[in-house]
PDB file of C-alpha atoms in Angstrom:
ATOM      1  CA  UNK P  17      -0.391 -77.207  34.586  1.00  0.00           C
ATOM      2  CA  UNK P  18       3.494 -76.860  34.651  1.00  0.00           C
ATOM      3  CA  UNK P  19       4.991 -74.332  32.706  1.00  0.00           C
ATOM      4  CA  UNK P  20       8.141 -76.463  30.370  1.00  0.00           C
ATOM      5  CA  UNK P  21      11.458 -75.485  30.896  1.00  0.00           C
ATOM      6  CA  UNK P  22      12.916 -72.499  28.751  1.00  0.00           C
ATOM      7  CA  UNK P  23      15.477 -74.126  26.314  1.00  0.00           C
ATOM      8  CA  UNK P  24      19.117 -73.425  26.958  1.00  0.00           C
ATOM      9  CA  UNK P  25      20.783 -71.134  24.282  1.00  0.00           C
ATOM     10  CA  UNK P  26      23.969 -72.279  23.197  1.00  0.00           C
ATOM     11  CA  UNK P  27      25.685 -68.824  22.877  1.00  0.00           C
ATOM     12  CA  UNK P  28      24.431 -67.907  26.655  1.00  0.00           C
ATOM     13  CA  UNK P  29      24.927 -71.557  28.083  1.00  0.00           C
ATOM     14  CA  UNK P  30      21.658 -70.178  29.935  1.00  0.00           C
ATOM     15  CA  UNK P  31      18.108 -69.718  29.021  1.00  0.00           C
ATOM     16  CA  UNK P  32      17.248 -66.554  27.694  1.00  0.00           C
ATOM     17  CA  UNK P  33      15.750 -63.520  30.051  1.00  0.00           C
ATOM     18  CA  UNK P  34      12.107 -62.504  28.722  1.00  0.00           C
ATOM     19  CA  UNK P  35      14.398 -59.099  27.701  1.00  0.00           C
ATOM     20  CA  UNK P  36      16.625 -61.156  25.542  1.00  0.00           C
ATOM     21  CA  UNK P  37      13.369 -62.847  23.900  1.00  0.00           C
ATOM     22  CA  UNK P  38      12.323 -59.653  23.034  1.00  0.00           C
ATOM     23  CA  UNK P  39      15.195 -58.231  21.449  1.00  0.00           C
ATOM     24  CA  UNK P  40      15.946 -61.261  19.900  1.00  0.00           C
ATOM     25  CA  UNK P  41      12.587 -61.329  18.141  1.00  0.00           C
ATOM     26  CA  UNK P  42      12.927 -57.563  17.418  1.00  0.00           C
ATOM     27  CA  UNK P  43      16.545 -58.513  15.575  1.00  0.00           C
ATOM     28  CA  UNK P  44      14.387 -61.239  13.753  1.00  0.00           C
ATOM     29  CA  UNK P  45      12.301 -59.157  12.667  1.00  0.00           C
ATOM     30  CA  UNK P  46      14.256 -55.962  11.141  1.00  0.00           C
ATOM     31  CA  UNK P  47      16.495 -58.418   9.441  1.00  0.00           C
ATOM     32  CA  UNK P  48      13.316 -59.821   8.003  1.00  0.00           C
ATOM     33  CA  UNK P  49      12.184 -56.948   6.588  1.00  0.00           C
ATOM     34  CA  UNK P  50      15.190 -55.917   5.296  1.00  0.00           C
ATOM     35  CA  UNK P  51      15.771 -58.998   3.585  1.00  0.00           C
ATOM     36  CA  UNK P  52      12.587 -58.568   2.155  1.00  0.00           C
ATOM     37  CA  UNK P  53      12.939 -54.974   1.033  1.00  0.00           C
ATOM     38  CA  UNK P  54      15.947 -56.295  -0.571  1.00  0.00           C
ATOM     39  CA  UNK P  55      14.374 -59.357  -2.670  1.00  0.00           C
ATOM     40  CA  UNK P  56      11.753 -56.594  -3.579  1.00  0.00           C
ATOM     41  CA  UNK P  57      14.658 -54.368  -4.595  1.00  0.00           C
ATOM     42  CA  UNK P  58      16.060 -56.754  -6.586  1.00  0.00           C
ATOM     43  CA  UNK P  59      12.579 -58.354  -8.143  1.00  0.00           C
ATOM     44  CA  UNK P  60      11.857 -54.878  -8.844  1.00  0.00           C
ATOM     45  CA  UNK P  61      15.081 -54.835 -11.102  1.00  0.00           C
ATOM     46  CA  UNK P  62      14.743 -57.795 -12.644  1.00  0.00           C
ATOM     47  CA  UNK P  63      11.119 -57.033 -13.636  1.00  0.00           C
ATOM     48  CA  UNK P  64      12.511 -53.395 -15.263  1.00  0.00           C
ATOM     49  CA  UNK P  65      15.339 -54.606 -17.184  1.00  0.00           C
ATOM     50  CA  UNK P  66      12.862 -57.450 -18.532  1.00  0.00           C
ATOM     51  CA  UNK P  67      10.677 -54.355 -19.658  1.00  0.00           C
ATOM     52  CA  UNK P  68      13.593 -52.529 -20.780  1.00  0.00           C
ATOM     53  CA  UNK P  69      14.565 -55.774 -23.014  1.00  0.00           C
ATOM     54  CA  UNK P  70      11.675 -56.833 -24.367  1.00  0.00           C
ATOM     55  CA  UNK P  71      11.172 -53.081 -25.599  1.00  0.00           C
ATOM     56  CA  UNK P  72      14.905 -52.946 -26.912  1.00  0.00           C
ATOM     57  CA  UNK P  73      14.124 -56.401 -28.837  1.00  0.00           C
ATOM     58  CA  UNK P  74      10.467 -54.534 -30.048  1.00  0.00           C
ATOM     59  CA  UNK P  75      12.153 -51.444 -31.713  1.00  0.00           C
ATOM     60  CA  UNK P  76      13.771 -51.415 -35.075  1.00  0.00           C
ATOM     61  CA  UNK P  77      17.210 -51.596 -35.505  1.00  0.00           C
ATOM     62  CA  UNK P  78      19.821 -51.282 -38.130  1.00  0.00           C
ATOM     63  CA  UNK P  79      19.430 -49.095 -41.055  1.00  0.00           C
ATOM     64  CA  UNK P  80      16.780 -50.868 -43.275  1.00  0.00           C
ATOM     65  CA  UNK P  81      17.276 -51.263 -46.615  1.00  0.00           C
ATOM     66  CA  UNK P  82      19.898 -48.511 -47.285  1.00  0.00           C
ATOM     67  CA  UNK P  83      22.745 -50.897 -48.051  1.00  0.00           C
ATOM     68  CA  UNK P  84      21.288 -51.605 -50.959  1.00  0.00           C
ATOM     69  CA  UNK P  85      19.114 -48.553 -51.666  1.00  0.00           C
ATOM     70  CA  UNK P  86      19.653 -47.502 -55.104  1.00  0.00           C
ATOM     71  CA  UNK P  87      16.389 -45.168 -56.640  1.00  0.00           C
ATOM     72  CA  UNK P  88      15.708 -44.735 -60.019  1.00  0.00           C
ATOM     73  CA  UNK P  89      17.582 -41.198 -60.920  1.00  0.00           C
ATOM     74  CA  UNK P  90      16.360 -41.244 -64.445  1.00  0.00           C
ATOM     75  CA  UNK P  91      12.190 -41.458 -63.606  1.00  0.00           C
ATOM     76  CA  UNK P  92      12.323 -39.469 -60.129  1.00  0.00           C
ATOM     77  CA  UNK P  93      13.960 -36.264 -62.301  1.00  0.00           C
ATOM     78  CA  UNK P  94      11.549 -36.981 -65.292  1.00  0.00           C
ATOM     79  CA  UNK P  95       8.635 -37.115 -62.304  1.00  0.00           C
ATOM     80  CA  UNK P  96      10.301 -33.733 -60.680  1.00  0.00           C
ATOM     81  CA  UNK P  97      11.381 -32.412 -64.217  1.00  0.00           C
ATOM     82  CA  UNK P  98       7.646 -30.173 -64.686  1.00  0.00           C
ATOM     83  CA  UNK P  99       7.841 -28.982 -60.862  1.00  0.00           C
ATOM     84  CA  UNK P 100      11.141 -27.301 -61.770  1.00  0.00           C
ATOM     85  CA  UNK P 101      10.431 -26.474 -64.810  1.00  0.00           C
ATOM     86  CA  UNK P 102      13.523 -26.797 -66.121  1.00  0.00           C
ATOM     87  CA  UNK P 103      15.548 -30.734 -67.024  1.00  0.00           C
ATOM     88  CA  UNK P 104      17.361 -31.945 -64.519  1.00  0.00           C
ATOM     89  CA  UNK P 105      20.469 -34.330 -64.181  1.00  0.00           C
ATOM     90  CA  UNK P 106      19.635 -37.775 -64.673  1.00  0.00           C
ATOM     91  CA  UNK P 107      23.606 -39.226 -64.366  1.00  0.00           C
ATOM     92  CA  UNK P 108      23.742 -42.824 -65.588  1.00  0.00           C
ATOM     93  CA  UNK P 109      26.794 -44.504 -63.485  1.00  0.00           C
ATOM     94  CA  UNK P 110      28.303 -47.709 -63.891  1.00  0.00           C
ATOM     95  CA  UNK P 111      28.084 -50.450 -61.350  1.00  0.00           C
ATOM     96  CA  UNK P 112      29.323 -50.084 -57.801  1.00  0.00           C
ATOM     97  CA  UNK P 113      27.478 -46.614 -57.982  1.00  0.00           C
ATOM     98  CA  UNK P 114      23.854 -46.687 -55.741  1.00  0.00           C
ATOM     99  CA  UNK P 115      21.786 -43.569 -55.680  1.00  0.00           C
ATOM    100  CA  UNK P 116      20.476 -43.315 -52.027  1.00  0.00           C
ATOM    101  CA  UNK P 117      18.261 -40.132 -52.653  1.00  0.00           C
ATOM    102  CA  UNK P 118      17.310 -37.842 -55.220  1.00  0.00           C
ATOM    103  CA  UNK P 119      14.751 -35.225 -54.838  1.00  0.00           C
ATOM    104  CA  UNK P 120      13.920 -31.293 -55.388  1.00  0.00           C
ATOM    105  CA  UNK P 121      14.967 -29.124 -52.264  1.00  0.00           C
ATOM    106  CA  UNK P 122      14.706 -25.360 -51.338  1.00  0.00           C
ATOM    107  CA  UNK P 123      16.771 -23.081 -49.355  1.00  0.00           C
ATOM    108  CA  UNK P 124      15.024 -20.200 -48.008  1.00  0.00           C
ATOM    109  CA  UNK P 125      17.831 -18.410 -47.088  1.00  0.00           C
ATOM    110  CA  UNK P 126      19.078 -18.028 -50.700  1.00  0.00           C
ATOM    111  CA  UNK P 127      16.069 -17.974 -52.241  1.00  0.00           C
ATOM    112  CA  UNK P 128      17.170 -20.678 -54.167  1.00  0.00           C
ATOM    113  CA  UNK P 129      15.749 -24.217 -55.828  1.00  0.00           C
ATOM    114  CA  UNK P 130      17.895 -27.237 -56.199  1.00  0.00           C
ATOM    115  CA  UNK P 131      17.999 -30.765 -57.242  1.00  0.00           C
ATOM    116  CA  UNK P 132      20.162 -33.087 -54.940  1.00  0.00           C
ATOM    117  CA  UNK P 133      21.255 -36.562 -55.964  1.00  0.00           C
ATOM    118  CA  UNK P 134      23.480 -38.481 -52.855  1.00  0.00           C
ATOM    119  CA  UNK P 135      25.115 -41.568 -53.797  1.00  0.00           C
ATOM    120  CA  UNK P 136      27.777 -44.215 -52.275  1.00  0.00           C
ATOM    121  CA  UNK P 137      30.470 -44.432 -55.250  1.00  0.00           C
ATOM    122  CA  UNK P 138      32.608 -47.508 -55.181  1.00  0.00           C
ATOM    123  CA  UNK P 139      34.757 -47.033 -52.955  1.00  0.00           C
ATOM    124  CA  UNK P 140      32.148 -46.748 -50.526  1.00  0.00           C
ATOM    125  CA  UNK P 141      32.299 -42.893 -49.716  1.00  0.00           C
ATOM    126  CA  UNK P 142      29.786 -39.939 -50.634  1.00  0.00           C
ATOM    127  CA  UNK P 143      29.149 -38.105 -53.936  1.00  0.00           C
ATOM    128  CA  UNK P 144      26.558 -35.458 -54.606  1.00  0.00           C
ATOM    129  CA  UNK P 145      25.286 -33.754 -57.425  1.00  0.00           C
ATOM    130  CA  UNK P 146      23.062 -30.242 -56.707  1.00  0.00           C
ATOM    131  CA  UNK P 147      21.420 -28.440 -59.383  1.00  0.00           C
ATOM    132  CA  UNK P 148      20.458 -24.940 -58.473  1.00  0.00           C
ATOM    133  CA  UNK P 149      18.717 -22.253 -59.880  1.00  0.00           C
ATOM    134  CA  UNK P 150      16.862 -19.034 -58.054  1.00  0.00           C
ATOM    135  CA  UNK P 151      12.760 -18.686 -58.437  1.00  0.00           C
ATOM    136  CA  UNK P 152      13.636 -17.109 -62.125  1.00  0.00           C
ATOM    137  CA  UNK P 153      15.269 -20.070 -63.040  1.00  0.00           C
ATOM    138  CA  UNK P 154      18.344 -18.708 -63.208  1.00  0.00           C
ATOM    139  CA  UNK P 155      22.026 -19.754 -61.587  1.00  0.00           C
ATOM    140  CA  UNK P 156      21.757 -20.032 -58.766  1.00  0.00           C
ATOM    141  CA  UNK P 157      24.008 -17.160 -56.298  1.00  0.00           C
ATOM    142  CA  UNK P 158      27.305 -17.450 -54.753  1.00  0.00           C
ATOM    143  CA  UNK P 159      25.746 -17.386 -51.249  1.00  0.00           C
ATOM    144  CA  UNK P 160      24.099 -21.123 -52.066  1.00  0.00           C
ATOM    145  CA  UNK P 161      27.114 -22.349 -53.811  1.00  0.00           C
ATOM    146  CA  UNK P 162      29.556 -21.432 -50.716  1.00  0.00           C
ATOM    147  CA  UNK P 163      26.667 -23.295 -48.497  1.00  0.00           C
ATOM    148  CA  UNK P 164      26.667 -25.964 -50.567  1.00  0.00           C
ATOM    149  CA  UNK P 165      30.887 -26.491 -50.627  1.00  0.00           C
ATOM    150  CA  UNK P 166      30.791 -25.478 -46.386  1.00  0.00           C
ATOM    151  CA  UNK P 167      32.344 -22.535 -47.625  1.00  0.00           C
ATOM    152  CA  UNK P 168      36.007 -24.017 -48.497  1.00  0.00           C
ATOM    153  CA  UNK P 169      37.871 -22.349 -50.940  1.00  0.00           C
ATOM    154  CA  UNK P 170      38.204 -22.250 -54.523  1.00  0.00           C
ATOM    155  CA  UNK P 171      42.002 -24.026 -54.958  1.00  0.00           C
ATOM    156  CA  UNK P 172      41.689 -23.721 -59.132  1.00  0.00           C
ATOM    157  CA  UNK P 173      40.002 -24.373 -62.251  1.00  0.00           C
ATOM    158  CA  UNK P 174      39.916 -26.987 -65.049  1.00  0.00           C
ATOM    159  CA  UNK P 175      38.488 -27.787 -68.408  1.00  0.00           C
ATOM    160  CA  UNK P 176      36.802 -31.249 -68.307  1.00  0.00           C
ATOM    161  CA  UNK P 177      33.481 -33.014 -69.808  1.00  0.00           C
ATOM    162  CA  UNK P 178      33.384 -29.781 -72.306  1.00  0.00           C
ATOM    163  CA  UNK P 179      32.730 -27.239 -69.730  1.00  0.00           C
ATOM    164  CA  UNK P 180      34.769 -25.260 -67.541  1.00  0.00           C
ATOM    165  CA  UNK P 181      34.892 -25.919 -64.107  1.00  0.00           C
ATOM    166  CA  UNK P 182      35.841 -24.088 -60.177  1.00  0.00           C
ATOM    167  CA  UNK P 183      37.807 -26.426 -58.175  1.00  0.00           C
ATOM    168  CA  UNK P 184      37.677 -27.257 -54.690  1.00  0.00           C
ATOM    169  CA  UNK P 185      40.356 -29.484 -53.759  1.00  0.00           C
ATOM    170  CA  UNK P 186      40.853 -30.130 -50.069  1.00  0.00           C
ATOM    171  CA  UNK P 187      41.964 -33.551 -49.978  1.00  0.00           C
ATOM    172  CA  UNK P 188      43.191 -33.539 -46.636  1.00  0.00           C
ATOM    173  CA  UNK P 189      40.108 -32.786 -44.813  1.00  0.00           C
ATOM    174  CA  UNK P 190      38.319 -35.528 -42.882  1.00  0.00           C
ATOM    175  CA  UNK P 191      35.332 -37.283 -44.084  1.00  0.00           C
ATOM    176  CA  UNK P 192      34.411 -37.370 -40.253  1.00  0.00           C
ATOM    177  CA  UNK P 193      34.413 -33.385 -40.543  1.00  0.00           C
ATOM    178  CA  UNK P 194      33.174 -32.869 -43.817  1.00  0.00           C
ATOM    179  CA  UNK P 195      31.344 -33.577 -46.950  1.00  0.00           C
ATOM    180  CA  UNK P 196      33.257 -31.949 -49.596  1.00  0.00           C
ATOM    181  CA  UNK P 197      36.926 -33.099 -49.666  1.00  0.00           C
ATOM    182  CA  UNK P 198      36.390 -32.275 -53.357  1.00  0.00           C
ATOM    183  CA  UNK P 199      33.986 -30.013 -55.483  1.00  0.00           C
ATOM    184  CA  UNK P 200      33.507 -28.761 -59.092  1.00  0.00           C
ATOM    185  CA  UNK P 201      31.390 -25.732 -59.964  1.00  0.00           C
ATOM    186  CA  UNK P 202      30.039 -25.031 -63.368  1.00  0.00           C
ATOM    187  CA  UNK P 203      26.922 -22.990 -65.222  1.00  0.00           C
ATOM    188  CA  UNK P 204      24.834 -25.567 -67.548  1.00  0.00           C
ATOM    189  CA  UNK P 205      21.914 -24.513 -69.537  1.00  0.00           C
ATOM    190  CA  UNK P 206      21.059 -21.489 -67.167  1.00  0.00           C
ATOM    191  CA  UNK P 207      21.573 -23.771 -63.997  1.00  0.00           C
ATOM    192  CA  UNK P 208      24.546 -24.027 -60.961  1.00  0.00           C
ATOM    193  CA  UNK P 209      26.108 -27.145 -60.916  1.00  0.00           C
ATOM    194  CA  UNK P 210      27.941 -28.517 -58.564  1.00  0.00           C
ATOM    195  CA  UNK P 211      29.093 -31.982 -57.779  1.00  0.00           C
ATOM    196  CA  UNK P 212      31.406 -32.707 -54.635  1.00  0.00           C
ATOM    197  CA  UNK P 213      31.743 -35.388 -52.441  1.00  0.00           C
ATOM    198  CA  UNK P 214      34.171 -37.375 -49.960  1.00  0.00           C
ATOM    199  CA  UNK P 215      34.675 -39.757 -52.579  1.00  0.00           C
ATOM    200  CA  UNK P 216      38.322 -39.775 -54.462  1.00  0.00           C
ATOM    201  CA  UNK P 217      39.037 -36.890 -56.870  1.00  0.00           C
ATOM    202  CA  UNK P 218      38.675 -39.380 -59.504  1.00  0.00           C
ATOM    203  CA  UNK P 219      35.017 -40.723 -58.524  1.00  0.00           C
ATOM    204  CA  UNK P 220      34.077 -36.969 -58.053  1.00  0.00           C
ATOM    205  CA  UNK P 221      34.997 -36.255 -61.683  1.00  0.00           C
ATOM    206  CA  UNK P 222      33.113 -39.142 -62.951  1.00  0.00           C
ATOM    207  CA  UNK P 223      30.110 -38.102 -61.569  1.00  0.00           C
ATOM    208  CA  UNK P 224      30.420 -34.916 -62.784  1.00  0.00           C
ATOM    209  CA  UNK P 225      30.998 -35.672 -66.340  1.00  0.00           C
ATOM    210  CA  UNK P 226      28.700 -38.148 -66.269  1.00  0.00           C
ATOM    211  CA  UNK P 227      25.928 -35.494 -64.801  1.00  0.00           C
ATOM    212  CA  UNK P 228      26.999 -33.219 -67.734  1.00  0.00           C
ATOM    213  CA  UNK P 229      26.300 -36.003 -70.385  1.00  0.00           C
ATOM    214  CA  UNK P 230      22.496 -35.915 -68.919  1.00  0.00           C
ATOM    215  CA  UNK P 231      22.184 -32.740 -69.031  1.00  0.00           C
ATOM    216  CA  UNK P 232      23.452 -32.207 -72.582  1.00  0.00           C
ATOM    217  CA  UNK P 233      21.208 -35.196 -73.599  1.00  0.00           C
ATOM    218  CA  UNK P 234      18.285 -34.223 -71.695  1.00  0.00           C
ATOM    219  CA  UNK P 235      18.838 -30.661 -72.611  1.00  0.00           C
ATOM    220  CA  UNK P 236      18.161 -31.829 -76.918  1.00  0.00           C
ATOM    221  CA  UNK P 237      15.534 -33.891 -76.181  1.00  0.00           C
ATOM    222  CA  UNK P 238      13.466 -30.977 -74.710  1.00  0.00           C
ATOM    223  CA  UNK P 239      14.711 -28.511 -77.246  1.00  0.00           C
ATOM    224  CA  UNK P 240      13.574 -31.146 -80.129  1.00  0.00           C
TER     225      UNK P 240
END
């Protein structure tokens, strides 16, 4: 039998030597398998960023239902009121105001019990009231009222809502930085108050004189 002809190659003008078969072949083959490591490469990829989505899509995201979170002040501090055995604020604000949290805290450090109501105020910035009082439910010490304010300073005092009150008036601080671009400081009924915020100096004051009103109001009805 009569071995064919071996085909011409048009780059050579020549049939190929059995050397250039097999080094042609070997160049096959290497770009073979690299082309195939690098559809694996890229398969591999695909597949992990799939995973990666289809986690991204699983987890929740957003922030809930805190837009709209507003908790019932008035029952959580009659629930808490026997736990610190003393009342607590209950501040009834108008519309536009949402209570986000209120609940009975401790700090170790000074020894000291408070309860913390955080709200959004109308203008969509950050009010808080904080109640303290030490273990012998009395006010609570300077040390907790400087953590409290981040330790800004006392810029004055005023007489509003029947009591009289330390100011802390640092209206040129960041809400980015801080929490209290204002604060008031007053002793109710054997108790710290304070009531600070982001908010503008006017929301601040109308949470505090609101908080007083609860006070004085809860205060008679567990004296009567």
């Amino acid at each position: 039998m009569r071995n064919s002809p071996k085909p011409v190659v048009a780059e050579l003008g020549r049939p190929e030597t059995a050397a250039e078969t097999a080094a042609r072949k070997a160049e096959n083959s290497r770009l073979y398998k690299k082309r195939k490591t690098v559809n694996n490469l890229v398969y591999s990829l695909l597949v992990t960023l799939g995973l990666v989505l289809i986690m991204v899509l699983m987890v929740p995201r957003g922030t809930g239902d805190y837009p709209s979170r507003n908790v019932d002040v008035v029952q959580l501090a009659q629930n808490a009121t026997n736990t610190a055995g003393h009342p607590l604020a209950a501040p009834q604000m108008p519309a536009g105001w949402l209570a986000k949290q209120a609940q009975l805290r401790h700090n170790k450090d000074t020894r000291t019990s408070y309860w913390y109501i955080g709200y959004t105020t109308p203008s969509n910035n950050y009010a808080a009231v904080a109640q303290g009082t030490t273990v012998d439910l009395t006010p609570a010490s300077e040390a907790w009222v400087k953590t409290q304010l981040e330790r800004k300073k006392q810029t004055g005092q005023e007489e509003f809502a029947g009591h009289t009150w330390r100011v802390y008036s640092h209206p040129k601080d960041s809400s980015d930085n801080s929490n209290v671009r204002y604060g008031y400081v007053t002793t109710i009924a054997g108790a710290t108050l304070i009531v600070s915020g982001t908010a503008s100096e006017a929301e601040v004051r109308e949470l505090a004189a609101n908080t007083v009103a609860s006070l004085a109001s809860r205060n008679a009805g567990s004296n009567g």
